[in-house]
mmCIF file with all atom_site columns, C-alpha atoms in Angstrom:
data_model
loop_
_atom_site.group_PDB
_atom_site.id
_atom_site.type_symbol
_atom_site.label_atom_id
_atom_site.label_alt_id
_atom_site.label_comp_id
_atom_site.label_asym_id
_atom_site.label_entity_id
_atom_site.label_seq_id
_atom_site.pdbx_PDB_ins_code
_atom_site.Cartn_x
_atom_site.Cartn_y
_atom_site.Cartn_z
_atom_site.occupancy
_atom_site.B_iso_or_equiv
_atom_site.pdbx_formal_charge
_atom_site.auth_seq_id
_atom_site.auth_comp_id
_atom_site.auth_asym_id
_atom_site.auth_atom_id
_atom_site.pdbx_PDB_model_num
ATOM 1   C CA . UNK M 1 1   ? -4.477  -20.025 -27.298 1.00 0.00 ? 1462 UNK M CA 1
ATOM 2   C CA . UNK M 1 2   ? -2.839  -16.766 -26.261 1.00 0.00 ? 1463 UNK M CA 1
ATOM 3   C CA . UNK M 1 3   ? -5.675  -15.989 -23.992 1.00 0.00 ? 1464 UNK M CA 1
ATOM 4   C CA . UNK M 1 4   ? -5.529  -19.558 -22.351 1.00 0.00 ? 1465 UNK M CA 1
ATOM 5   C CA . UNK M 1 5   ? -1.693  -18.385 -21.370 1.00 0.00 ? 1466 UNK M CA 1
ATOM 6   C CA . UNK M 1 6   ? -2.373  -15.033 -19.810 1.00 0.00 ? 1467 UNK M CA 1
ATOM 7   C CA . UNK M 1 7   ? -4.902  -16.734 -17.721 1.00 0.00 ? 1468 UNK M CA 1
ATOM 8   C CA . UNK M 1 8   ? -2.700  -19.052 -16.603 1.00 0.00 ? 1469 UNK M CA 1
ATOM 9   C CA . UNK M 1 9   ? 0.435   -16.640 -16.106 1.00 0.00 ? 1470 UNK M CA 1
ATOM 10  C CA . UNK M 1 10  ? -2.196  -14.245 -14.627 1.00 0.00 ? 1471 UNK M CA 1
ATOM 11  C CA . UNK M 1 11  ? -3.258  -17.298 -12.101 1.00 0.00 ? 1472 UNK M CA 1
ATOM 12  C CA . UNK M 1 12  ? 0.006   -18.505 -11.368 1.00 0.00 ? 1473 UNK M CA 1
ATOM 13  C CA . UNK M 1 13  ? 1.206   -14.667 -10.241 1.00 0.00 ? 1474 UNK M CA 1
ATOM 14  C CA . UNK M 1 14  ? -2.119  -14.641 -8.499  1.00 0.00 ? 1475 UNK M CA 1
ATOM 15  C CA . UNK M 1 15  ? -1.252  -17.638 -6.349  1.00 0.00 ? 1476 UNK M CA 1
ATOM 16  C CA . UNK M 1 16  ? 2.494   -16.951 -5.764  1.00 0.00 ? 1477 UNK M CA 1
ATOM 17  C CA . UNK M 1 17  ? 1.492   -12.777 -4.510  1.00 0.00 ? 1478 UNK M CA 1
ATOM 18  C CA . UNK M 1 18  ? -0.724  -14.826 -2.236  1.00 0.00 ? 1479 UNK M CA 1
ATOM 19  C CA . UNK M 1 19  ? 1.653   -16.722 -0.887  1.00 0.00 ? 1480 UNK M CA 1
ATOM 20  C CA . UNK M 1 20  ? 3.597   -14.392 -0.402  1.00 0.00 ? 1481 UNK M CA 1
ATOM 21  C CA . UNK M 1 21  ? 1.188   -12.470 1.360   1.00 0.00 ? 1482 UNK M CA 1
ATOM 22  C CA . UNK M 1 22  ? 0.160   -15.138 3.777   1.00 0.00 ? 1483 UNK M CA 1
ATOM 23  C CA . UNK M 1 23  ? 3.884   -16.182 4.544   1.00 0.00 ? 1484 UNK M CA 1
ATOM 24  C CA . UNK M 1 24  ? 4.529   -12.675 5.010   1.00 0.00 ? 1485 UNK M CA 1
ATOM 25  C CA . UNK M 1 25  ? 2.500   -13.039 7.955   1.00 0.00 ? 1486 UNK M CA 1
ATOM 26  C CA . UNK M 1 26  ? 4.609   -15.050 9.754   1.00 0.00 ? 1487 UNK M CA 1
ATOM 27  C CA . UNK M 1 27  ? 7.830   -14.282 8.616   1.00 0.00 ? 1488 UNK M CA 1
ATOM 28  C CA . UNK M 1 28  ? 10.397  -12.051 7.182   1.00 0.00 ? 1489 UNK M CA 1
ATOM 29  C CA . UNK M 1 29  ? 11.039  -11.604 3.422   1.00 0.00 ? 1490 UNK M CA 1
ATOM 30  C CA . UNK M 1 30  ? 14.663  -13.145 4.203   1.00 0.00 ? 1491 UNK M CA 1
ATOM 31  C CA . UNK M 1 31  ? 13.078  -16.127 5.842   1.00 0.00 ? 1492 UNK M CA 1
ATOM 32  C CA . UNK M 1 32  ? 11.407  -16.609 2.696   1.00 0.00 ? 1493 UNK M CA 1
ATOM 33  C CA . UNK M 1 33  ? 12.290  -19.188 -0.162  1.00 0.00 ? 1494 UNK M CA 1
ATOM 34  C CA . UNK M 1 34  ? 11.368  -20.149 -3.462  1.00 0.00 ? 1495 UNK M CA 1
ATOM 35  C CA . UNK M 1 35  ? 11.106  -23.961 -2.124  1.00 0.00 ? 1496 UNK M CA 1
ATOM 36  C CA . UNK M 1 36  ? 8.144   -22.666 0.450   1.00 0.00 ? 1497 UNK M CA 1
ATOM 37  C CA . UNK M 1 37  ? 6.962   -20.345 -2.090  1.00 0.00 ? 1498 UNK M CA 1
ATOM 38  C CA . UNK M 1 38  ? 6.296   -23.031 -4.738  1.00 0.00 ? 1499 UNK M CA 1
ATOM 39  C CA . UNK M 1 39  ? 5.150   -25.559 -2.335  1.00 0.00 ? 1500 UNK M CA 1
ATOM 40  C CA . UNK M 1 40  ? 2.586   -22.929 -0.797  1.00 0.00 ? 1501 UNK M CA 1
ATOM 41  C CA . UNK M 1 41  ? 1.646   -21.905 -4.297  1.00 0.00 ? 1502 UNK M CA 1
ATOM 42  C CA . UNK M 1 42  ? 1.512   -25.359 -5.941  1.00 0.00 ? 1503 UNK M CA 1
ATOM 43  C CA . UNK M 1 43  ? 3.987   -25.176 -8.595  1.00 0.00 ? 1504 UNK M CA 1
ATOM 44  C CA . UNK M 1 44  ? 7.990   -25.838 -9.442  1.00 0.00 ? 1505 UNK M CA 1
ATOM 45  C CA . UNK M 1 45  ? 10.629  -23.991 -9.419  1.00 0.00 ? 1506 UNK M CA 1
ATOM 46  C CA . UNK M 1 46  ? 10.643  -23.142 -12.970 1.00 0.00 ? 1507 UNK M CA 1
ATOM 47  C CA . UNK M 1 47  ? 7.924   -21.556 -13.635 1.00 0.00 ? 1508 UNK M CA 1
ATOM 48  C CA . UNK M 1 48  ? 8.510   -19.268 -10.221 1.00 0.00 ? 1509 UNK M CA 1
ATOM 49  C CA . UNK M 1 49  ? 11.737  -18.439 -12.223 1.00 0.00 ? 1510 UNK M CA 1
ATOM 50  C CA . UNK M 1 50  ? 9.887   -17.636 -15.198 1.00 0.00 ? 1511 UNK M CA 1
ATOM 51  C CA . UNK M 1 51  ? 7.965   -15.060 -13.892 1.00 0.00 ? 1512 UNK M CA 1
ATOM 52  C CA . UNK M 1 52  ? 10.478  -13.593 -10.806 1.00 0.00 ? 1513 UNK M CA 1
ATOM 53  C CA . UNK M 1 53  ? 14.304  -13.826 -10.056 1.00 0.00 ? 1514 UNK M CA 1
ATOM 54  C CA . UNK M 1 54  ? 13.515  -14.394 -5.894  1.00 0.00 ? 1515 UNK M CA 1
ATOM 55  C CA . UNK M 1 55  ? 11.330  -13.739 -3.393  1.00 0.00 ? 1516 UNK M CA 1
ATOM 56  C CA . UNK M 1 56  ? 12.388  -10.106 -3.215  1.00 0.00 ? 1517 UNK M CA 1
ATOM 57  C CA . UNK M 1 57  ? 11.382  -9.533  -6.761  1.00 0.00 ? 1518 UNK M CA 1
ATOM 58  C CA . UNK M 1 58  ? 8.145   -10.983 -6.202  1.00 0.00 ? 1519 UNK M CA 1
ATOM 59  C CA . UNK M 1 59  ? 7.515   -8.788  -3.222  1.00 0.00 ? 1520 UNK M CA 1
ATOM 60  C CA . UNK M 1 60  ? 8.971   -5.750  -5.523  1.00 0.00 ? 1521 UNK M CA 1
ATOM 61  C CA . UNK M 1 61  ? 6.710   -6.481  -7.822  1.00 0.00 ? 1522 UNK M CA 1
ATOM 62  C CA . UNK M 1 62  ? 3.321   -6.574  -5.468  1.00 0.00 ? 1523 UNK M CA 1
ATOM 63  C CA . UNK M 1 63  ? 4.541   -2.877  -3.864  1.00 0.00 ? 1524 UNK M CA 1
ATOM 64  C CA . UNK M 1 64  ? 5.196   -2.104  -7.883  1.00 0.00 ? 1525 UNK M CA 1
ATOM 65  C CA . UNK M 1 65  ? 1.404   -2.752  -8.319  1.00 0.00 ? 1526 UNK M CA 1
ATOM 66  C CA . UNK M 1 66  ? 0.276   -0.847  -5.106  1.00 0.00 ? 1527 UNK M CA 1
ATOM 67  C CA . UNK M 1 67  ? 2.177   1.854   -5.733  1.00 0.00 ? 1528 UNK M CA 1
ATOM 68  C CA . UNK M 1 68  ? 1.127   2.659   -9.520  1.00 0.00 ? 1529 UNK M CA 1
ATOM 69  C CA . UNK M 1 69  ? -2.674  1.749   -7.914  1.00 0.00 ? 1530 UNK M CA 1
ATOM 70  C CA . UNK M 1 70  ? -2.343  4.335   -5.515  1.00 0.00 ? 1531 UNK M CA 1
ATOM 71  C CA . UNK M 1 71  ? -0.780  6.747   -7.898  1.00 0.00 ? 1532 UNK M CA 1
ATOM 72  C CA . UNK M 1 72  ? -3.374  6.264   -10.263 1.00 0.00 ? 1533 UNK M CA 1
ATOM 73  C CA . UNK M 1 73  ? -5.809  6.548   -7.761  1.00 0.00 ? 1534 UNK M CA 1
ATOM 74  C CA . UNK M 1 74  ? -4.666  9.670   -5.968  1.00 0.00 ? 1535 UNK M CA 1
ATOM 75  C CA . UNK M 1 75  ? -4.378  11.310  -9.983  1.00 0.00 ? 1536 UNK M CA 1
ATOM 76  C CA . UNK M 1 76  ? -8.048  11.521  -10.142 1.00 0.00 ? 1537 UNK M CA 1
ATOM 77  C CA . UNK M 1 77  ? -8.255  14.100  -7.707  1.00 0.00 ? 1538 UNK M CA 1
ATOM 78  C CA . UNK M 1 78  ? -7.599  16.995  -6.888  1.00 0.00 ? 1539 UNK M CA 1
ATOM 79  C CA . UNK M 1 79  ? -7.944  18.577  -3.671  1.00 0.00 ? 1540 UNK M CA 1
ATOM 80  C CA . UNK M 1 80  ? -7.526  22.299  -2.860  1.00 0.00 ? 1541 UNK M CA 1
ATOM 81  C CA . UNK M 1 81  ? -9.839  23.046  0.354   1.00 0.00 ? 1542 UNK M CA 1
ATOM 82  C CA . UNK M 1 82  ? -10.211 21.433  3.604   1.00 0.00 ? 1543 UNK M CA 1
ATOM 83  C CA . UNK M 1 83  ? -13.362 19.743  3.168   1.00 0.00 ? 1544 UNK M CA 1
ATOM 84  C CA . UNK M 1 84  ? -12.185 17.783  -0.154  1.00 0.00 ? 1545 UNK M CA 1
ATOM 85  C CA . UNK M 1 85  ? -8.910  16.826  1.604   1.00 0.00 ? 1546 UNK M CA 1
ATOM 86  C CA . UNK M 1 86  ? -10.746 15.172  4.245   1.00 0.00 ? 1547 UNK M CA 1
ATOM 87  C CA . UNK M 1 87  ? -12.543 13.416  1.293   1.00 0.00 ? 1548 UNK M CA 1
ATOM 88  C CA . UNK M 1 88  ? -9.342  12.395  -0.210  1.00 0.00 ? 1549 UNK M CA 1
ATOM 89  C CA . UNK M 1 89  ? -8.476  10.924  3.216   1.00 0.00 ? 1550 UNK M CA 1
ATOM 90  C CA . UNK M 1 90  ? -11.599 8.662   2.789   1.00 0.00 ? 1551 UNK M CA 1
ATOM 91  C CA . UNK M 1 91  ? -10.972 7.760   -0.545  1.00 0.00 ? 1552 UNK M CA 1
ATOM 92  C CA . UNK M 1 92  ? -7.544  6.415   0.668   1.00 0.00 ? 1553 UNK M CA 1
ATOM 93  C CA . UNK M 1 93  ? -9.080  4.396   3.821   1.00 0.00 ? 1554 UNK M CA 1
ATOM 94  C CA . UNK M 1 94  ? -11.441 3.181   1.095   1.00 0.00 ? 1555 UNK M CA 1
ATOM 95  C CA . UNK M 1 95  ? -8.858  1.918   -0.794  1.00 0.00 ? 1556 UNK M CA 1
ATOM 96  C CA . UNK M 1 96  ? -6.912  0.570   2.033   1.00 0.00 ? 1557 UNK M CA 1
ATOM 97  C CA . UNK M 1 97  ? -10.246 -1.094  3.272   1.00 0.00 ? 1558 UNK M CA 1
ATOM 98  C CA . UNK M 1 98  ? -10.297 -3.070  -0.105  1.00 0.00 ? 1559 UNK M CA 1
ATOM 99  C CA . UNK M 1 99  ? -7.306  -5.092  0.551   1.00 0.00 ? 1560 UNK M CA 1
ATOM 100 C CA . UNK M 1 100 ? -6.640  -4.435  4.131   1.00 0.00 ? 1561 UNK M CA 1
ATOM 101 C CA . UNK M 1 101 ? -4.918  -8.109  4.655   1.00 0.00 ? 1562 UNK M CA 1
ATOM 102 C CA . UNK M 1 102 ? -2.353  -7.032  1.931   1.00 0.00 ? 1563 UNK M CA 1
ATOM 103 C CA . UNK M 1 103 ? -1.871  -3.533  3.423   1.00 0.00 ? 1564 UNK M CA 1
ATOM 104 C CA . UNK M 1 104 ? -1.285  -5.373  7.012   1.00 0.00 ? 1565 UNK M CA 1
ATOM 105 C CA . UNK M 1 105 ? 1.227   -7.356  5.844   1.00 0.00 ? 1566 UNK M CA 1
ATOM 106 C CA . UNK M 1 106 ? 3.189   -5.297  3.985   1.00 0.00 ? 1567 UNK M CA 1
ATOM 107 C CA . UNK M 1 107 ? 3.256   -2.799  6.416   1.00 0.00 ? 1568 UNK M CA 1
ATOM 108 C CA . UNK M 1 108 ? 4.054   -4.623  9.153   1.00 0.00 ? 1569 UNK M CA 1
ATOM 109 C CA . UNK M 1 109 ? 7.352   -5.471  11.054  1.00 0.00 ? 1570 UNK M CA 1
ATOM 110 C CA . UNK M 1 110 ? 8.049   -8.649  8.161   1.00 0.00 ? 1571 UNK M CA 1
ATOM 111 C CA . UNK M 1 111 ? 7.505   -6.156  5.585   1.00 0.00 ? 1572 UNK M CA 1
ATOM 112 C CA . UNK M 1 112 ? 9.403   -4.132  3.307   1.00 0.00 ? 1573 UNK M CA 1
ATOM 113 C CA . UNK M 1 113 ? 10.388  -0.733  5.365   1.00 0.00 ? 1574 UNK M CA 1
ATOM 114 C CA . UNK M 1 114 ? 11.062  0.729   1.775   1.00 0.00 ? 1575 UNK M CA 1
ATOM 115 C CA . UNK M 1 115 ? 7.729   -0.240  1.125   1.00 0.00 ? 1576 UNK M CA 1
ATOM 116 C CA . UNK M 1 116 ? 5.929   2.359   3.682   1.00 0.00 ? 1577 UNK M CA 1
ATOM 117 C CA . UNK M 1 117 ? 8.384   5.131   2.427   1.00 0.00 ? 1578 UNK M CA 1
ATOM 118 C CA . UNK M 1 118 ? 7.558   4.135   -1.306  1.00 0.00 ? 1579 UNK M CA 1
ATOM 119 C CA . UNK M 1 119 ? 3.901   4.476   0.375   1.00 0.00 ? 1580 UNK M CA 1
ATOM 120 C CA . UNK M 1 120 ? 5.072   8.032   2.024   1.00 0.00 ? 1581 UNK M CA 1
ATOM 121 C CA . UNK M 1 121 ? 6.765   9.194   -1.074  1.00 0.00 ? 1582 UNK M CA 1
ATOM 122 C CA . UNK M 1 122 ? 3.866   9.077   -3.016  1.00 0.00 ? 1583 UNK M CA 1
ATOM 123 C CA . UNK M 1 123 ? 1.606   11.378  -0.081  1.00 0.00 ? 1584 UNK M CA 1
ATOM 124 C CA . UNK M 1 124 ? 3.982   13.283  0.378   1.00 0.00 ? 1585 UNK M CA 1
ATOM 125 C CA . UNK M 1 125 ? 4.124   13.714  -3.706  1.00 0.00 ? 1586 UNK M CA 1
ATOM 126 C CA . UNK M 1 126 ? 0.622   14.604  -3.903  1.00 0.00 ? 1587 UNK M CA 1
ATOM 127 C CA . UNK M 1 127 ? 0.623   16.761  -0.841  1.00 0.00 ? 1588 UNK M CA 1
ATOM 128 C CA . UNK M 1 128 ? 3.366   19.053  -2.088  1.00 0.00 ? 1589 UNK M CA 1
ATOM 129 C CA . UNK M 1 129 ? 1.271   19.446  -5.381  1.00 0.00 ? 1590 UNK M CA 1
ATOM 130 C CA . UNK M 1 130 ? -1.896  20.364  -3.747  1.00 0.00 ? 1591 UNK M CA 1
ATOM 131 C CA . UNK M 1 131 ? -0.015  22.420  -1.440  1.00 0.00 ? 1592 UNK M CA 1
ATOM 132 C CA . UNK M 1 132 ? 0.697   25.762  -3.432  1.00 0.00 ? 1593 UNK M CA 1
ATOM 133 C CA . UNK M 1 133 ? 0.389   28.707  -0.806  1.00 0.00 ? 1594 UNK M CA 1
ATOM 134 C CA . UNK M 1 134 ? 3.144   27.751  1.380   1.00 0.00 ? 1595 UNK M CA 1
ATOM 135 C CA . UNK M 1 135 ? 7.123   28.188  1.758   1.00 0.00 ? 1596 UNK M CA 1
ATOM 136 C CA . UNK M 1 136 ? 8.213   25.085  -0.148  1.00 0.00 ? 1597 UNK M CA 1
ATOM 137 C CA . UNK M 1 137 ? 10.506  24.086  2.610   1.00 0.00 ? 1598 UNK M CA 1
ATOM 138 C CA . UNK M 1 138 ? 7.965   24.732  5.277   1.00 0.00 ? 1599 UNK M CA 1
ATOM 139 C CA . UNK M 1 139 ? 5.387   22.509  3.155   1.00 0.00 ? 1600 UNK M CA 1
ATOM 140 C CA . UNK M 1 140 ? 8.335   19.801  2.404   1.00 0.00 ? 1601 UNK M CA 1
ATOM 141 C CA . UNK M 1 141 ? 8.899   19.407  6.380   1.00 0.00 ? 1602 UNK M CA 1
ATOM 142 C CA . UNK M 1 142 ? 4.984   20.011  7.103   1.00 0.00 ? 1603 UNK M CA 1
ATOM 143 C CA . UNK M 1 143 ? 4.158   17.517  4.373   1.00 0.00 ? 1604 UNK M CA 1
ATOM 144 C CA . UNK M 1 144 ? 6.475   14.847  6.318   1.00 0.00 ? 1605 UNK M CA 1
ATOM 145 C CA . UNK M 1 145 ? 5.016   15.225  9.271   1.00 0.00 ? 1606 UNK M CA 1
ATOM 146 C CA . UNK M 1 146 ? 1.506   15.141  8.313   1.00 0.00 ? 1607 UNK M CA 1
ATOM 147 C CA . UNK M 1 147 ? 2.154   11.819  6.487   1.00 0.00 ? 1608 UNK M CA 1
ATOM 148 C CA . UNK M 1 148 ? 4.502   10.357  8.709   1.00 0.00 ? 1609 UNK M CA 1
ATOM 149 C CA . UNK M 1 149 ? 1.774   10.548  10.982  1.00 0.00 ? 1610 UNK M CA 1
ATOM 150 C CA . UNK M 1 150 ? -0.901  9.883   8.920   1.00 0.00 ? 1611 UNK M CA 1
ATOM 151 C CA . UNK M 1 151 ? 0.808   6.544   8.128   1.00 0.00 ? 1612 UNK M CA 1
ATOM 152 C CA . UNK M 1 152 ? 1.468   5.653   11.414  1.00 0.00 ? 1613 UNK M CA 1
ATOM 153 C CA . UNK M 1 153 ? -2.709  6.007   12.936  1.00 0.00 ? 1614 UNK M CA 1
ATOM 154 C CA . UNK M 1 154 ? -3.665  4.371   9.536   1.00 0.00 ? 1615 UNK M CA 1
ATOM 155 C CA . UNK M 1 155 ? -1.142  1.507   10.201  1.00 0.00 ? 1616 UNK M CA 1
ATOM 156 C CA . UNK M 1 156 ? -2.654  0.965   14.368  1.00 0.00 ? 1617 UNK M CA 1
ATOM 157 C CA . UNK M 1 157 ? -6.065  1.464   12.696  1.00 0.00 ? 1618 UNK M CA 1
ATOM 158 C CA . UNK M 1 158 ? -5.481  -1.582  10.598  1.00 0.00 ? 1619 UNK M CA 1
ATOM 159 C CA . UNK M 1 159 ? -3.794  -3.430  13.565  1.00 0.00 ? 1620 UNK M CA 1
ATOM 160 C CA . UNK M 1 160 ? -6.814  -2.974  15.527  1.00 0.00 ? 1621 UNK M CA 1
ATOM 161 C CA . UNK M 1 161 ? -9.031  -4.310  13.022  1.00 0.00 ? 1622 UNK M CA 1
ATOM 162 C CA . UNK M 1 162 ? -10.290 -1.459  11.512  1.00 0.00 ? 1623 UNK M CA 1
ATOM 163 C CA . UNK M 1 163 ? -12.988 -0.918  14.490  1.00 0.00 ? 1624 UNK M CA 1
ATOM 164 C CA . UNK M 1 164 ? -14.063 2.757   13.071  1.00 0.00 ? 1625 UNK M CA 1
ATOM 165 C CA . UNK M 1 165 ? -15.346 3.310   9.586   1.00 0.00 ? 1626 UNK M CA 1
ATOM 166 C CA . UNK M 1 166 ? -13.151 4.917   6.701   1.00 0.00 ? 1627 UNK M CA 1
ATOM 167 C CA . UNK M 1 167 ? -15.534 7.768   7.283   1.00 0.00 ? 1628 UNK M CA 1
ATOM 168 C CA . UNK M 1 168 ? -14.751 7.921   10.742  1.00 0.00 ? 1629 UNK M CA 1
ATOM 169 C CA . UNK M 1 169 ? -11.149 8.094   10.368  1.00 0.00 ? 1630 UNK M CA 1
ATOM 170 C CA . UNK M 1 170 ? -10.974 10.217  7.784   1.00 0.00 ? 1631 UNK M CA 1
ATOM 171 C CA . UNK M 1 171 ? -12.381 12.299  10.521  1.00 0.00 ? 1632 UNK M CA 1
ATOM 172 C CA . UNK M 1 172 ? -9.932  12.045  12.978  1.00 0.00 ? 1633 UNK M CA 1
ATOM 173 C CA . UNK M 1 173 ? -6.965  11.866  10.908  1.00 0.00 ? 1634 UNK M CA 1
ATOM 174 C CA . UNK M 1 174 ? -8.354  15.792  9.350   1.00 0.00 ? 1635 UNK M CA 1
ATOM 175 C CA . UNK M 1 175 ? -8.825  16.919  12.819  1.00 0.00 ? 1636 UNK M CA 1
ATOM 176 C CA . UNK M 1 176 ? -5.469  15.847  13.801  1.00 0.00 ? 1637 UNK M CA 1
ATOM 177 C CA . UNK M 1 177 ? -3.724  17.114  11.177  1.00 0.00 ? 1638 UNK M CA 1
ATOM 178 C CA . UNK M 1 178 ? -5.455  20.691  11.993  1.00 0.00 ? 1639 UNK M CA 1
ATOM 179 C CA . UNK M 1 179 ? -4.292  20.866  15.350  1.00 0.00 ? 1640 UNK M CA 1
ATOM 180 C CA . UNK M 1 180 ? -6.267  17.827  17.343  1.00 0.00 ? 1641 UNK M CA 1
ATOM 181 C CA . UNK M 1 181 ? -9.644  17.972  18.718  1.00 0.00 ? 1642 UNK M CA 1
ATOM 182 C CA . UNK M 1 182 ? -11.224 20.838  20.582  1.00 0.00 ? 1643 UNK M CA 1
ATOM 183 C CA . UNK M 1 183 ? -11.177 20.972  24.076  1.00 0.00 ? 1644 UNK M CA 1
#
């Protein structure tokens, strides 16, 4: 009987994230209500309540689950020369690839904007710690620009539609980040 509950809790979460998602799309999070949510999700009120206070809380809990993803994710690595960053890169792109509708969304203008620094956070995180031979406040501002960066070619990249491979921008994101193509 327990197990026939967690399915259906797990379903029910599993329809309102994608409603979310999809009215995300269209809208804000503050033109968002739990009367549009439940009708897009196809359930009542009460058992929206029983699982999230309001729309924000649902949306904090989606980043919450993206964010300890990519956290566990980036922990199985670690990345001291050139060549394996650039391989991190593609692992990333690879993950972003997986869910690319969700990334879209939430890092787009009806997003969260403390979403893509929760996002930059945990980069710029990792970056420091695989970044041991330089000044720490040179690596703390180089870190933030690298990411900043980063974020913003991997957010037109998904605009776009994702026209080049992980592979290839994995590529151009390392050769931007170590000083832009040769000329």
């Amino acid at each position: 009987m327990g197990d026939k509950l967690d399915r259906r809790k797990q379903y029910t979460r599993k329809m309102l994230k994608e409603s979310m998602i999809e009215m995300l799309k269209e809208e804000p999070i503050n033109g968002i209500t739990v009367k549009a949510l439940c009708e897009s999700a196809d359930i009542n009120r009460s058992t929206f309540y029983t699982h999230y206070d309001n729309p924000h809380d649902l949306l904090l809990k989606i980043e919450d689950e993206i964010i300890a993803d990519m956290k566990d994710y980036l922990s199985r690595y670690s990345f001291d020369q050139d060549e394996e960053s650039k391989q991190m890169t593609k692992k990333l792109l690879d993950y972003i690839e997986d869910t690319p509708e969700m990334f879209h969304v939430l890092l787009n203008e009806n997003g969260d904007p403390a979403f893509e620094r929760r996002v930059m956070n945990v980069a710029h995180q990792f970056v420091m710690n695989n970044t041991n031979d330089l000044d720490e406040s040179v690596s703390d501002y180089l870190s933030t620009y690298i990411i900043s960066g980063s974020i913003h070619v991997i957010k037109a990249w998904i605009a776009a539609g994702r026209p080049e491979s992980t592979e290839e921008m994995a590529t151009l994101i390392h050769t931007f980040v170590n000083g832009g193509p040769d000329r």
